[in-house]
Tab-separated table of C-alpha atoms in Angstrom:
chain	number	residue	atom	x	y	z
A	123	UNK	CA	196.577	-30.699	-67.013
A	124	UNK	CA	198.391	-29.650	-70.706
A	125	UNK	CA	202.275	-29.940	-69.988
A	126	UNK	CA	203.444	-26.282	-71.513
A	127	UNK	CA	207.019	-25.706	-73.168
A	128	UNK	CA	206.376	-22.104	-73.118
A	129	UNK	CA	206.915	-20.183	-69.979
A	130	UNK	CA	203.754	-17.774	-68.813
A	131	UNK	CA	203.257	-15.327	-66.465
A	132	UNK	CA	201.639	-16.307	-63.399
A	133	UNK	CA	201.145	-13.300	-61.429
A	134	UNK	CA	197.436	-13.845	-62.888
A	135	UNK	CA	196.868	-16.707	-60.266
A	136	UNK	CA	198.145	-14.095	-57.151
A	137	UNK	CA	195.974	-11.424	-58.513
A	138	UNK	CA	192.454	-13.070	-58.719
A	139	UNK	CA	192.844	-14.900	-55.266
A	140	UNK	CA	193.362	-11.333	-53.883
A	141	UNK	CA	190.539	-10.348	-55.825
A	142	UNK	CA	188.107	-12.877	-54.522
A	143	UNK	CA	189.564	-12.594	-51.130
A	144	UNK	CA	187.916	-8.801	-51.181
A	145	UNK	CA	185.271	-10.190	-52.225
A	146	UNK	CA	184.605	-12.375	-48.718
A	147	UNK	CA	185.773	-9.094	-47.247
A	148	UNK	CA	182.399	-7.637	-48.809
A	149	UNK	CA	180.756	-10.477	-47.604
A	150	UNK	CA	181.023	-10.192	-43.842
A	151	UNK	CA	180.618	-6.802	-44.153
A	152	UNK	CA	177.285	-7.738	-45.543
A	153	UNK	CA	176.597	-10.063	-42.953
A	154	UNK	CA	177.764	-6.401	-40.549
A	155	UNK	CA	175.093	-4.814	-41.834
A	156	UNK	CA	172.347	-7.655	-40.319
A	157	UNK	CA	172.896	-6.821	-36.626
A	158	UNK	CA	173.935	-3.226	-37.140
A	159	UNK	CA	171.219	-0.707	-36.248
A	160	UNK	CA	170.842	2.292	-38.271
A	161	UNK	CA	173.388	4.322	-37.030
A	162	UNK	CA	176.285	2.116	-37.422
A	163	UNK	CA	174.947	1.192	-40.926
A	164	UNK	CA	176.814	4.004	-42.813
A	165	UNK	CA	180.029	3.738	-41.501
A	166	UNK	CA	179.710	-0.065	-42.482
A	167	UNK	CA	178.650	1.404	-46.366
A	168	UNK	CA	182.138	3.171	-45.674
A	169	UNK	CA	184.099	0.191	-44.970
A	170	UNK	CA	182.513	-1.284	-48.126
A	171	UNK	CA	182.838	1.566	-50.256
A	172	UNK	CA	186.427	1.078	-49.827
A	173	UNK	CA	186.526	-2.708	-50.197
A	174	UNK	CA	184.274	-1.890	-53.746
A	175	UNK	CA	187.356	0.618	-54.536
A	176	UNK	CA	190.185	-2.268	-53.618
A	177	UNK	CA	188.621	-4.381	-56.025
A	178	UNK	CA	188.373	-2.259	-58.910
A	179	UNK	CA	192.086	-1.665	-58.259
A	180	UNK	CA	192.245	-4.993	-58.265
A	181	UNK	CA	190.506	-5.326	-61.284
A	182	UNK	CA	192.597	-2.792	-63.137
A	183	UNK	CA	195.638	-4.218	-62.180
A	184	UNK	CA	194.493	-7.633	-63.775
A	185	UNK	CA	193.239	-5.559	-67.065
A	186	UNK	CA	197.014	-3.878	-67.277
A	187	UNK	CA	198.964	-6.818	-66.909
A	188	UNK	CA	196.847	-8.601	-69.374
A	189	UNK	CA	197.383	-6.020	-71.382
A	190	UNK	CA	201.296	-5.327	-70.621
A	191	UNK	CA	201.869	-9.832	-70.750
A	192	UNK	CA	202.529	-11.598	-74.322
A	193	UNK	CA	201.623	-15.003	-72.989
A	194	UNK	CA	199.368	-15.611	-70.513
A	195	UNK	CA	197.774	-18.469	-68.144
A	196	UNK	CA	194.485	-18.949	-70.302
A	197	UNK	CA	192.815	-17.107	-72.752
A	198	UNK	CA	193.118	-13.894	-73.057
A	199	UNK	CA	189.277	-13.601	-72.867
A	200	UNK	CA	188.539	-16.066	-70.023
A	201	UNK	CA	191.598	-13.596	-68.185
A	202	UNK	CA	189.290	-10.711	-68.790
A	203	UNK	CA	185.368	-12.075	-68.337
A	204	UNK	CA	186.999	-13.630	-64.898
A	205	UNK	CA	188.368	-10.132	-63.740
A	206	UNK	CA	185.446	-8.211	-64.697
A	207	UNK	CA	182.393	-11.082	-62.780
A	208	UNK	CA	184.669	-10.991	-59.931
A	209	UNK	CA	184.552	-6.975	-59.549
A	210	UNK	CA	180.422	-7.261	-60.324
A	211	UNK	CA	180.116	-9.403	-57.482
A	212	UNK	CA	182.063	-6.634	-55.614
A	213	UNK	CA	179.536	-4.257	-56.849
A	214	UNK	CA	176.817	-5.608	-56.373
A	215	UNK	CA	177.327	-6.095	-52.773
A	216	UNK	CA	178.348	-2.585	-52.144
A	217	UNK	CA	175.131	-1.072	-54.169
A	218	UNK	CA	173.414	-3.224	-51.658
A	219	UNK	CA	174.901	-1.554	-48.590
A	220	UNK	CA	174.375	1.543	-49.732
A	221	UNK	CA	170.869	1.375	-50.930
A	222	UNK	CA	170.164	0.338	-47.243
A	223	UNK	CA	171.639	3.448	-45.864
A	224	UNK	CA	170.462	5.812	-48.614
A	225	UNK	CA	166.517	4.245	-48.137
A	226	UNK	CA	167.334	4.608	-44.347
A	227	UNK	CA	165.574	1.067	-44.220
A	228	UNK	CA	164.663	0.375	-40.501
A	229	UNK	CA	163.957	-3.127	-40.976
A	230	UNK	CA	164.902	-5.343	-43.839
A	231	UNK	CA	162.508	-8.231	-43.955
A	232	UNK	CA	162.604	-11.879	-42.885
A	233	UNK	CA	164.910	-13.803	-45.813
A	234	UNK	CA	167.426	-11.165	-46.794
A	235	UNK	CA	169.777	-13.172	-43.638
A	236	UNK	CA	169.373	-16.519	-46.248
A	237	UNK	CA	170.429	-14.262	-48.867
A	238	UNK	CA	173.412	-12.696	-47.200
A	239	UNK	CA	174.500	-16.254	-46.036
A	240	UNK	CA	174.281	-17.333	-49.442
A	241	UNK	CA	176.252	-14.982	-50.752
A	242	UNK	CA	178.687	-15.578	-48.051
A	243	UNK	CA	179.265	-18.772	-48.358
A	244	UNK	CA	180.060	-18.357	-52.152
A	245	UNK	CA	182.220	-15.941	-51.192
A	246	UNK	CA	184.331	-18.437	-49.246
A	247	UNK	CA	184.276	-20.926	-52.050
A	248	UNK	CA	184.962	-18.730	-54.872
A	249	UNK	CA	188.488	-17.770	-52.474
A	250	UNK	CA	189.154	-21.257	-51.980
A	251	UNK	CA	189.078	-21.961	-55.335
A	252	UNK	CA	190.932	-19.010	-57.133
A	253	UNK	CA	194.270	-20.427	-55.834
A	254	UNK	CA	193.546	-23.829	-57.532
A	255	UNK	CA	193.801	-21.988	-61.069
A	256	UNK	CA	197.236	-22.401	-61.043
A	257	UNK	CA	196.736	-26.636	-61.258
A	258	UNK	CA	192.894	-27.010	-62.073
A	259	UNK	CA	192.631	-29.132	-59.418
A	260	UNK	CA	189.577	-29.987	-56.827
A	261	UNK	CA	187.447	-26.975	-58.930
A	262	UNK	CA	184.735	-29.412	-59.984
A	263	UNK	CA	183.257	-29.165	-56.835
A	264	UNK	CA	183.857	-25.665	-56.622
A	265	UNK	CA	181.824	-24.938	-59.516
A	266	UNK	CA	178.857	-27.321	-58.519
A	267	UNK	CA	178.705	-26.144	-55.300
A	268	UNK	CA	178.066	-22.411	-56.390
A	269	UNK	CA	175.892	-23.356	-58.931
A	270	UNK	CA	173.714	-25.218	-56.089
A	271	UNK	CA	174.071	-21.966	-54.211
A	272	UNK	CA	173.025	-19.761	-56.927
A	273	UNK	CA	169.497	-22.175	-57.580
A	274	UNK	CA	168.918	-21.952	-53.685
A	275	UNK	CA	169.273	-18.334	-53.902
A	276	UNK	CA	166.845	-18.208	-56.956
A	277	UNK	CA	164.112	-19.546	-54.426
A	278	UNK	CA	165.088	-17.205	-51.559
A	279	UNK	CA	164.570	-14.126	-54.278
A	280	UNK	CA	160.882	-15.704	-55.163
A	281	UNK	CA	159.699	-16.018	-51.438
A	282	UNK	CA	160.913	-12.417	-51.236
A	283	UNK	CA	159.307	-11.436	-54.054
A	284	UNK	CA	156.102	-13.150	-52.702
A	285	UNK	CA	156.655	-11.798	-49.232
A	286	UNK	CA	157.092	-7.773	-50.587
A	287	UNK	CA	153.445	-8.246	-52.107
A	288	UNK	CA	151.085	-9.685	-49.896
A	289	UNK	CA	150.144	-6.365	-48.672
A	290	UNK	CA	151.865	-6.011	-45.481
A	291	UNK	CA	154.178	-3.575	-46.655
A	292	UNK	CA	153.086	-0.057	-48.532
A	293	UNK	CA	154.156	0.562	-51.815
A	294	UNK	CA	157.072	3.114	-51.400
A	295	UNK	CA	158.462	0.414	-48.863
A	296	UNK	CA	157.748	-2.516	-51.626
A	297	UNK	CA	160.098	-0.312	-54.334
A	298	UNK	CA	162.812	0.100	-52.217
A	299	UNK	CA	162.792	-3.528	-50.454
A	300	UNK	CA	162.373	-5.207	-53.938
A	301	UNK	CA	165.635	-2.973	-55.720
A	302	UNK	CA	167.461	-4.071	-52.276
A	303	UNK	CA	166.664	-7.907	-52.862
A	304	UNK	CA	167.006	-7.560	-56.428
A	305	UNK	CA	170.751	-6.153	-56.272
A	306	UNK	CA	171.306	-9.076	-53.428
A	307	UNK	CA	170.194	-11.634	-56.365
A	308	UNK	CA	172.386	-10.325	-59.001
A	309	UNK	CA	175.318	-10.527	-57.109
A	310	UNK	CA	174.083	-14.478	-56.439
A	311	UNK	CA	173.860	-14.786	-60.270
A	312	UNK	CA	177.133	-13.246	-60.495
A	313	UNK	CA	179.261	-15.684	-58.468
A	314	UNK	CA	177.280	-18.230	-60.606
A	315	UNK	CA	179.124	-16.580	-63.605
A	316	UNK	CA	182.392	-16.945	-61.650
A	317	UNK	CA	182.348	-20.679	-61.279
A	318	UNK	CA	180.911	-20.822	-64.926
A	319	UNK	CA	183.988	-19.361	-66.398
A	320	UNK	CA	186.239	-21.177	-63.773
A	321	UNK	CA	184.022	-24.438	-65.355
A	322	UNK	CA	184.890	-22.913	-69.537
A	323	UNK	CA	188.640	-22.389	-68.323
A	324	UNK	CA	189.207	-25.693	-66.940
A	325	UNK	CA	187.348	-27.603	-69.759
A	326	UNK	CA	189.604	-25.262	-71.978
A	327	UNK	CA	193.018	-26.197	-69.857
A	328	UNK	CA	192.120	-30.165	-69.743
């Protein structure tokens, strides 16, 4: 790491470990939502709702002090691409939740649990590793690791694919199956954006 004459603010560091921290909040609510049966499933959107709302609070408060801070950590950019794939991840997991409860899904089907523990376990890494921002140390295999995760749940998304269309299910069922493991993926890809602009800031910061 750069030694720096000039002093910077550092309540950046604080802010996106809280951040991701929601985020693994999110998480186990998603894994909630596997054993829950269908009357416990909506007050588990609730719960998520408001973790989705903590982290665009979250979010904002990252965006302000960007705005209100004339030096900063890293790039002002990296600051604000960070902030924002952190709060998609957020909202992708809570559009998941809720399409469940709005589609009044009785049964999602066999591979969504690989997807969920996926996510999870990005979720845990991506909080481990916001911390280490503040030296730039031990995120190499941060960064690796999610990108692994995101390829594994690449496959997962293709078997489900594969699984939604070999008839078994009719085709009102397939639409709203496929959007749920669709949203499930995006919010794979965006932890994969996460650790790719943890990856650009650390090259950056070398």
């Amino acid at each position: 790491m750069r030694f720096r004459l000039t002093p910077r603010e550092t309540s950046f560091y604080d802010m996106f470990a809280a951040s991701a921290d929601n985020i693994v909040t999110g998480s186990k609510l998603l894994m909630e939502l596997l054993g829950a049966d269908s009357s416990a499933r909506a007050e588990i959107a609730e719960r998520m709702r408001a973790a989705e709302h903590a982290g665009d609070d979250a979010t904002h408060a990252i965006f302000h002090q960007l705005n209100s801070s004339f030096i900063t950590p890293f790039d002002r950019e990296d600051i604000y691409k960070l902030a924002s794939s952190l709060d998609d991840i957020m909202d992708f997991m809570e559009e998941a939740v809720d399409l469940v409860v709005l589609y009044q899904v009785e049964e999602l089907p066999k591979g969504v649990e690989q997807q969920i523990e996926v996510l999870a376990r990005a979720a845990v890494l991506t909080a481990e590793a916001m911390p280490n921002l503040r030296t730039m140390d031990n995120l190499t295999e941060y960064w690796i690791e999610v990108n692994r995760l995101e390829n594994q749940a690449d496959q997962i998304h293709r078997k489900l694919l594969a699984q939604l269309f070999n008839g078994k299910y009719d085709a009102m069922e397939v639409l709203k199956l496929k959007q749920i493991v669709d949203v499930l993926e995006e919010a794979a890809d965006a932890f994969e954006h996460v650790a790719n602009t943890v990856e650009t800031i650390a090259v950056k910061e070398s």
